[in-house]
Amino acid sequence: MIKFLLMVNKQGQIRLSKYYEHIDLAKRASLEVDVIKGCLSRKKEECSFVEYKDYKLVYRQYASLFVMVGVSENENELAVYELVHNFVEVLDKYFSRVIMFNLEKVHVILDEMILNGHIVETNKSRILAPLLVLDKMAES
Amino acid sequence: RMPAPIRLRELIRTIRTARTQAEEREMIQKECAAIRSSFREEDNTYRCRNVAKLLYMHMLGYPAHFGQLECLKLIASQKFTDKRIGYLGAMLLLDERQDVHLLMTNCIKNDLNHSTQYVQGLALCTLGCMGSAEMCRDLAGEVEKLLKTSNSYLRKKAALCAVHVIRKVPELMEMFLPATKNLLSEKNHGVLHTSVVLITEMCERSPDMLTHFRKLVPQLVRILKNLIMSGYSPEHDVSGISDPFLQVRILRLLRILGKGDDDSSEAMNDILAQVATNTETSKNVGNAILYETVLTIMDIKSESGLRVLAINILGRFLLNNDKNIRYVALTSLLKTVQTDHNAVQRHRSTIVDCLKDLDVRAMELSFALVNGNNIRGMMKELLYFLDSCDPEFKADCASGVFLAAEKFAPSKRWHIDTIMRVLTTAGSYVRDDCVPNLIQLITNSSEMHAYTVQRLYKALLDDISQQPLVQVSSWCMGEYGDLLLSGQCEEEEPIQVSEDEVLDVLEGVLISNLSSPVTRGYALTAIMKLSTRFSSVNRIKRVVSIYGSSIDVELQQRAVEYNALFKKYDHMRAALLERMPVMEKTAANGPTEIVQTNGEAEPSVLDVKHVPSAPQPSVQANDLLDLLSGNDMVPVIPTTVPTKPASAGGELLDLLGDLSLTVSISQPPFLLDGISSQPLFNDAAAGIPPMTAYNKNGLKIDFTFERSNSNPNVAVITIHASNSTEADMTDFVFQAAVPKTFQLQLLSPSSNVVPALNKGTITQVVKVLNPQKQQLRMRIKLTYNHRGSSVQDLAEVNNFPTQSWQ
């Protein structure tokens, strides 16, 4: 299962964080520091998978934004790598530019894709449906 | 009246303009104050946006607990926009440790039955993320109902919510079973996907469920087949493949269902072969599916053709330009190299190429594949790896090289050359415990002594900084210095060297700041040994007497003893410093009574020359002395020691000297129970909970307890040793000592190999007699070989459950 998901900029500032397993706030901070440092310091020749404690980290860079996912040890890293791409494509479809000012909407999207650490939907239109309803409600 | 609170995106924009941490904090505090007063005004209009901002600040690491109740108010609101943020807040800010969360239960219950599916979805999502056990118990019925609805949007979420409920309250698993009956006949992929996850969870939790769900294998096979064979489907297409995520998930479930079961494995053989051969490999998606397929093939009872197919896929992965795919291939090959050795061997050259990537997995795999036929070529590549790899892997690599060389060296000359190569190029990374092994190897190659000492001498002339090299060289020079002088070397051009030159080098080691205390010990002893091989005895006497007042206690003691040897015991000197005999490797950990705890491979002067006669007991004694370094512990000899004549006990008592201890060699009557093969244990045991006694570096030792039927004062402990690393632990020995008031007996272990990746355990029975019902404490010592080097650890076990000794 997916344990956590982080979106970070090149300077290591957190743009989005979601945890699917309870972690104490204090431990969370040090986890974030470790994970972010671990992924941002990777060289181009190194692969996108890192072993960290009892997690496997999968990270992917999109322009100036990094997506980092921590998964349990029995997960298929290549599939998670694809899932990250799927997520970014959905964001792209809705926002057309992923800038992360509408944080609450990103959470809505994420919740439609992943529930309790497992995939719930990967079809982009279905994922975005509730958000479009919300938008319509907000307008009226 | 206050101005309208700013929106979240304005806040984010503002925060991003902050140039320092202090500036950011100031902005946050200002906004927090504004939010707090807005909350106090009980303003419904802006509560939503205020909480949204609070969630953002929480993400940045600022305290946001004062917003928890506000989330509840939002959840209770009728507006969807409010509920959306409220539930999000609940998921991010609350967890079951806070009492506040219980207040949500009623809201969630109502929202699970709401007329709008999106509200129901919110409730399911939140419950599935952070519902406590009580909440799950209360609401499980609602979830089960939604699992049976025809609304696919709700059904898929209900399935994952059910997974959470089952995790929190495992007893409720049964109630979801009926609903699973027709989950797989759904067309909607979201439902299919989450249903597979739910079924997987149930199978992993309960062997009965696993057996029950095996009958789904044909249906799963069919769904997978449709996915592969169906044409382009825009709804689920990812780079030309239809719903790869679902395919991966189904493959994983098939793995669980097929494992250990012949019929299920056979039923899925065809589809696995089909996926393996038909999946498009040009993009990552396809490879993700292939990867999962390979994992499944290797785990179930597949026929050998299929296994070879899987390994070939991994072999192809190794040639892929994408480093992620190579990584995945290497990790998987490591797991299979023991079981499918020949198939993996076929890809050896590709694996060896990966050594150039300096990947440590490639190194481990290469070591696993080395054999007598390929050792020369492999070693070249491995030495290149040793030179170039990250320092953190050099020790492992060096140890691996030594081990491989020892097993497969084509000639002694090659062997010595390889050792030399490692010592001179990676010498400072060589593990300390390799030094005695190397010395033993050198003594055993008697015809190479002259060549060896010559090469080592030359190496020392160049560089005395690498301690393992200096130690081995010093020892050799002490032993074979005479060969160095006589210029006997056959293998290469013999060098001309004088006694003084040799002594200069050794004295240089003694003086140098670079030399560790252990190294100095080696050098001093070497110099001493040369007193019977060289003629410059006076010079040696001078050196030895200088160190009689060394600050280093060890060096001082040696020098004083050697001095005494010159003065009072000169008649013994020649015999004591004689050439070492060829050392037999009796115990798996290398030379036995020769090895002292300071790592030096020679007997101290007071141990008159020992011919290895009773190696086992003295190893035990040395080990036991380690164990005894605490207070009032009693050593016990495991009953597996080969029966030696009574003198064995005598030797032990000598070695133990003054320590007043009881050494139990005979078997006290109460422990004779162990001889019979009948189960001694009261199966309906007093329910003593098991415990983990040791968990370090991948080795885990659990203790389970039973009471002996015949004697209530005897606790019977079974140790279970398991190994989660990727390499086997061999020659595993478990020893234990208990306080004086106890008696302890160890029966034979089930084996002495702890297989990698938790594939099996070693069990061993330990019986403890505790007539005084004192609190049980134990000190344990573990020794084993792992990844080419020997490991040793001592630990105290103090967390015995009270029922085990009361």
PDB file of N, CA and C in Angstrom, chain B residues 538-581:
ATOM      1  N   ASN B 538      71.007  -8.863  18.628  1.00  0.00           N
ATOM      2  CA  ASN B 538      71.202  -7.725  19.539  1.00  0.00           C
ATOM      3  C   ASN B 538      70.268  -6.584  19.201  1.00  0.00           C
ATOM      4  N   ARG B 539      70.168  -6.337  17.903  1.00  0.00           N
ATOM      5  CA  ARG B 539      69.257  -5.259  17.508  1.00  0.00           C
ATOM      6  C   ARG B 539      67.840  -5.570  17.980  1.00  0.00           C
ATOM      7  N   ILE B 540      67.449  -6.813  17.802  1.00  0.00           N
ATOM      8  CA  ILE B 540      66.098  -7.200  18.204  1.00  0.00           C
ATOM      9  C   ILE B 540      65.929  -7.053  19.706  1.00  0.00           C
ATOM     10  N   LYS B 541      66.932  -7.481  20.454  1.00  0.00           N
ATOM     11  CA  LYS B 541      66.846  -7.352  21.910  1.00  0.00           C
ATOM     12  C   LYS B 541      66.661  -5.899  22.296  1.00  0.00           C
ATOM     13  N   ARG B 542      67.355  -4.993  21.600  1.00  0.00           N
ATOM     14  CA  ARG B 542      67.256  -3.569  21.926  1.00  0.00           C
ATOM     15  C   ARG B 542      65.843  -3.085  21.715  1.00  0.00           C
ATOM     16  N   VAL B 543      65.299  -3.416  20.545  1.00  0.00           N
ATOM     17  CA  VAL B 543      63.932  -2.955  20.222  1.00  0.00           C
ATOM     18  C   VAL B 543      62.959  -3.453  21.281  1.00  0.00           C
ATOM     19  N   VAL B 544      63.089  -4.743  21.591  1.00  0.00           N
ATOM     20  CA  VAL B 544      62.145  -5.341  22.532  1.00  0.00           C
ATOM     21  C   VAL B 544      62.236  -4.678  23.898  1.00  0.00           C
ATOM     22  N   SER B 545      63.446  -4.375  24.315  1.00  0.00           N
ATOM     23  CA  SER B 545      63.560  -3.797  25.654  1.00  0.00           C
ATOM     24  C   SER B 545      63.012  -2.375  25.687  1.00  0.00           C
ATOM     25  N   ILE B 546      63.121  -1.637  24.585  1.00  0.00           N
ATOM     26  CA  ILE B 546      62.546  -0.275  24.551  1.00  0.00           C
ATOM     27  C   ILE B 546      61.057  -0.325  24.837  1.00  0.00           C
ATOM     28  N   TYR B 547      60.389  -1.284  24.233  1.00  0.00           N
ATOM     29  CA  TYR B 547      58.931  -1.315  24.358  1.00  0.00           C
ATOM     30  C   TYR B 547      58.476  -1.886  25.689  1.00  0.00           C
ATOM     31  N   GLY B 548      59.440  -2.341  26.473  1.00  0.00           N
ATOM     32  CA  GLY B 548      59.087  -2.778  27.824  1.00  0.00           C
ATOM     33  C   GLY B 548      58.516  -1.646  28.652  1.00  0.00           C
ATOM     34  N   SER B 549      58.742  -0.428  28.232  1.00  0.00           N
ATOM     35  CA  SER B 549      58.148   0.690  28.975  1.00  0.00           C
ATOM     36  C   SER B 549      57.174   1.465  28.115  1.00  0.00           C
ATOM     37  N   SER B 550      56.589   0.803  27.180  1.00  0.00           N
ATOM     38  CA  SER B 550      55.624   1.482  26.309  1.00  0.00           C
ATOM     39  C   SER B 550      54.364   1.834  27.087  1.00  0.00           C
ATOM     40  N   ILE B 551      53.739   2.936  26.668  1.00  0.00           N
ATOM     41  CA  ILE B 551      52.487   3.338  27.331  1.00  0.00           C
ATOM     42  C   ILE B 551      51.378   2.362  27.008  1.00  0.00           C
ATOM     43  N   ASP B 552      51.446   1.809  25.822  1.00  0.00           N
ATOM     44  CA  ASP B 552      50.432   0.849  25.401  1.00  0.00           C
ATOM     45  C   ASP B 552      50.623  -0.426  26.206  1.00  0.00           C
ATOM     46  N   VAL B 553      49.608  -0.747  27.002  1.00  0.00           N
ATOM     47  CA  VAL B 553      49.760  -1.854  27.941  1.00  0.00           C
ATOM     48  C   VAL B 553      50.015  -3.165  27.236  1.00  0.00           C
ATOM     49  N   GLU B 554      49.317  -3.379  26.132  1.00  0.00           N
ATOM     50  CA  GLU B 554      49.459  -4.635  25.405  1.00  0.00           C
ATOM     51  C   GLU B 554      50.887  -4.786  24.894  1.00  0.00           C
ATOM     52  N   LEU B 555      51.391  -3.712  24.319  1.00  0.00           N
ATOM     53  CA  LEU B 555      52.742  -3.718  23.767  1.00  0.00           C
ATOM     54  C   LEU B 555      53.745  -3.925  24.891  1.00  0.00           C
ATOM     55  N   GLN B 556      53.474  -3.249  26.003  1.00  0.00           N
ATOM     56  CA  GLN B 556      54.378  -3.351  27.136  1.00  0.00           C
ATOM     57  C   GLN B 556      54.440  -4.795  27.629  1.00  0.00           C
ATOM     58  N   GLN B 557      53.268  -5.405  27.738  1.00  0.00           N
ATOM     59  CA  GLN B 557      53.253  -6.781  28.255  1.00  0.00           C
ATOM     60  C   GLN B 557      54.026  -7.700  27.334  1.00  0.00           C
ATOM     61  N   ARG B 558      53.798  -7.548  26.061  1.00  0.00           N
ATOM     62  CA  ARG B 558      54.517  -8.416  25.118  1.00  0.00           C
ATOM     63  C   ARG B 558      56.015  -8.220  25.238  1.00  0.00           C
ATOM     64  N   ALA B 559      56.407  -6.941  25.257  1.00  0.00           N
ATOM     65  CA  ALA B 559      57.851  -6.658  25.303  1.00  0.00           C
ATOM     66  C   ALA B 559      58.466  -7.251  26.560  1.00  0.00           C
ATOM     67  N   VAL B 560      57.756  -7.108  27.666  1.00  0.00           N
ATOM     68  CA  VAL B 560      58.291  -7.648  28.932  1.00  0.00           C
ATOM     69  C   VAL B 560      58.423  -9.156  28.841  1.00  0.00           C
ATOM     70  N   GLU B 561      57.404  -9.796  28.273  1.00  0.00           N
ATOM     71  CA  GLU B 561      57.468 -11.264  28.161  1.00  0.00           C
ATOM     72  C   GLU B 561      58.593 -11.680  27.238  1.00  0.00           C
ATOM     73  N   TYR B 562      58.716 -10.952  26.110  1.00  0.00           N
ATOM     74  CA  TYR B 562      59.781 -11.323  25.184  1.00  0.00           C
ATOM     75  C   TYR B 562      61.153 -11.115  25.829  1.00  0.00           C
ATOM     76  N   ASN B 563      61.258 -10.039  26.578  1.00  0.00           N
ATOM     77  CA  ASN B 563      62.496  -9.793  27.319  1.00  0.00           C
ATOM     78  C   ASN B 563      62.819 -10.973  28.226  1.00  0.00           C
ATOM     79  N   ALA B 564      61.794 -11.404  28.933  1.00  0.00           N
ATOM     80  CA  ALA B 564      61.965 -12.537  29.842  1.00  0.00           C
ATOM     81  C   ALA B 564      62.426 -13.756  29.055  1.00  0.00           C
ATOM     82  N   LEU B 565      61.876 -13.865  27.848  1.00  0.00           N
ATOM     83  CA  LEU B 565      62.267 -14.991  27.001  1.00  0.00           C
ATOM     84  C   LEU B 565      63.758 -14.947  26.694  1.00  0.00           C
ATOM     85  N   PHE B 566      64.244 -13.747  26.435  1.00  0.00           N
ATOM     86  CA  PHE B 566      65.685 -13.612  26.156  1.00  0.00           C
ATOM     87  C   PHE B 566      66.505 -13.939  27.386  1.00  0.00           C
ATOM     88  N   LYS B 567      66.048 -13.418  28.528  1.00  0.00           N
ATOM     89  CA  LYS B 567      66.890 -13.505  29.709  1.00  0.00           C
ATOM     90  C   LYS B 567      66.799 -14.855  30.402  1.00  0.00           C
ATOM     91  N   LYS B 568      65.571 -15.208  30.817  1.00  0.00           N
ATOM     92  CA  LYS B 568      65.467 -16.374  31.686  1.00  0.00           C
ATOM     93  C   LYS B 568      65.123 -17.655  30.945  1.00  0.00           C
ATOM     94  N   TYR B 569      64.478 -17.495  29.793  1.00  0.00           N
ATOM     95  CA  TYR B 569      63.964 -18.725  29.147  1.00  0.00           C
ATOM     96  C   TYR B 569      64.562 -18.908  27.762  1.00  0.00           C
ATOM     97  N   ASP B 570      65.758 -18.460  27.611  1.00  0.00           N
ATOM     98  CA  ASP B 570      66.364 -18.489  26.293  1.00  0.00           C
ATOM     99  C   ASP B 570      66.406 -19.898  25.702  1.00  0.00           C
ATOM    100  N   HIS B 571      66.447 -20.893  26.555  1.00  0.00           N
ATOM    101  CA  HIS B 571      66.505 -22.265  26.058  1.00  0.00           C
ATOM    102  C   HIS B 571      65.190 -22.661  25.386  1.00  0.00           C
ATOM    103  N   MET B 572      64.118 -21.954  25.716  1.00  0.00           N
ATOM    104  CA  MET B 572      62.821 -22.297  25.118  1.00  0.00           C
ATOM    105  C   MET B 572      62.555 -21.494  23.852  1.00  0.00           C
ATOM    106  N   ARG B 573      63.359 -20.451  23.688  1.00  0.00           N
ATOM    107  CA  ARG B 573      62.997 -19.475  22.647  1.00  0.00           C
ATOM    108  C   ARG B 573      62.864 -20.107  21.268  1.00  0.00           C
ATOM    109  N   ALA B 574      63.826 -20.928  20.898  1.00  0.00           N
ATOM    110  CA  ALA B 574      63.802 -21.503  19.543  1.00  0.00           C
ATOM    111  C   ALA B 574      62.542 -22.311  19.304  1.00  0.00           C
ATOM    112  N   ALA B 575      62.198 -23.109  20.339  1.00  0.00           N
ATOM    113  CA  ALA B 575      61.013 -23.959  20.167  1.00  0.00           C
ATOM    114  C   ALA B 575      59.746 -23.119  20.066  1.00  0.00           C
ATOM    115  N   LEU B 576      59.652 -22.102  20.917  1.00  0.00           N
ATOM    116  CA  LEU B 576      58.436 -21.286  20.935  1.00  0.00           C
ATOM    117  C   LEU B 576      58.233 -20.518  19.643  1.00  0.00           C
ATOM    118  N   LEU B 577      59.348 -20.039  19.094  1.00  0.00           N
ATOM    119  CA  LEU B 577      59.213 -19.168  17.923  1.00  0.00           C
ATOM    120  C   LEU B 577      59.361 -19.928  16.620  1.00  0.00           C
ATOM    121  N   GLU B 578      59.266 -21.227  16.720  1.00  0.00           N
ATOM    122  CA  GLU B 578      59.373 -22.084  15.553  1.00  0.00           C
ATOM    123  C   GLU B 578      58.319 -21.738  14.506  1.00  0.00           C
ATOM    124  N   ARG B 579      58.576 -22.189  13.284  1.00  0.00           N
ATOM    125  CA  ARG B 579      57.599 -22.015  12.207  1.00  0.00           C
ATOM    126  C   ARG B 579      56.246 -22.589  12.584  1.00  0.00           C
ATOM    127  N   MET B 580      55.181 -21.854  12.278  1.00  0.00           N
ATOM    128  CA  MET B 580      53.830 -22.284  12.584  1.00  0.00           C
ATOM    129  C   MET B 580      53.464 -23.515  11.779  1.00  0.00           C
ATOM    130  N   PRO B 581      52.755 -24.449  12.391  1.00  0.00           N
ATOM    131  CA  PRO B 581      52.295 -25.594  11.614  1.00  0.00           C
ATOM    132  C   PRO B 581      51.130 -25.164  10.726  1.00  0.00           C
TER     133      PRO B 581
END
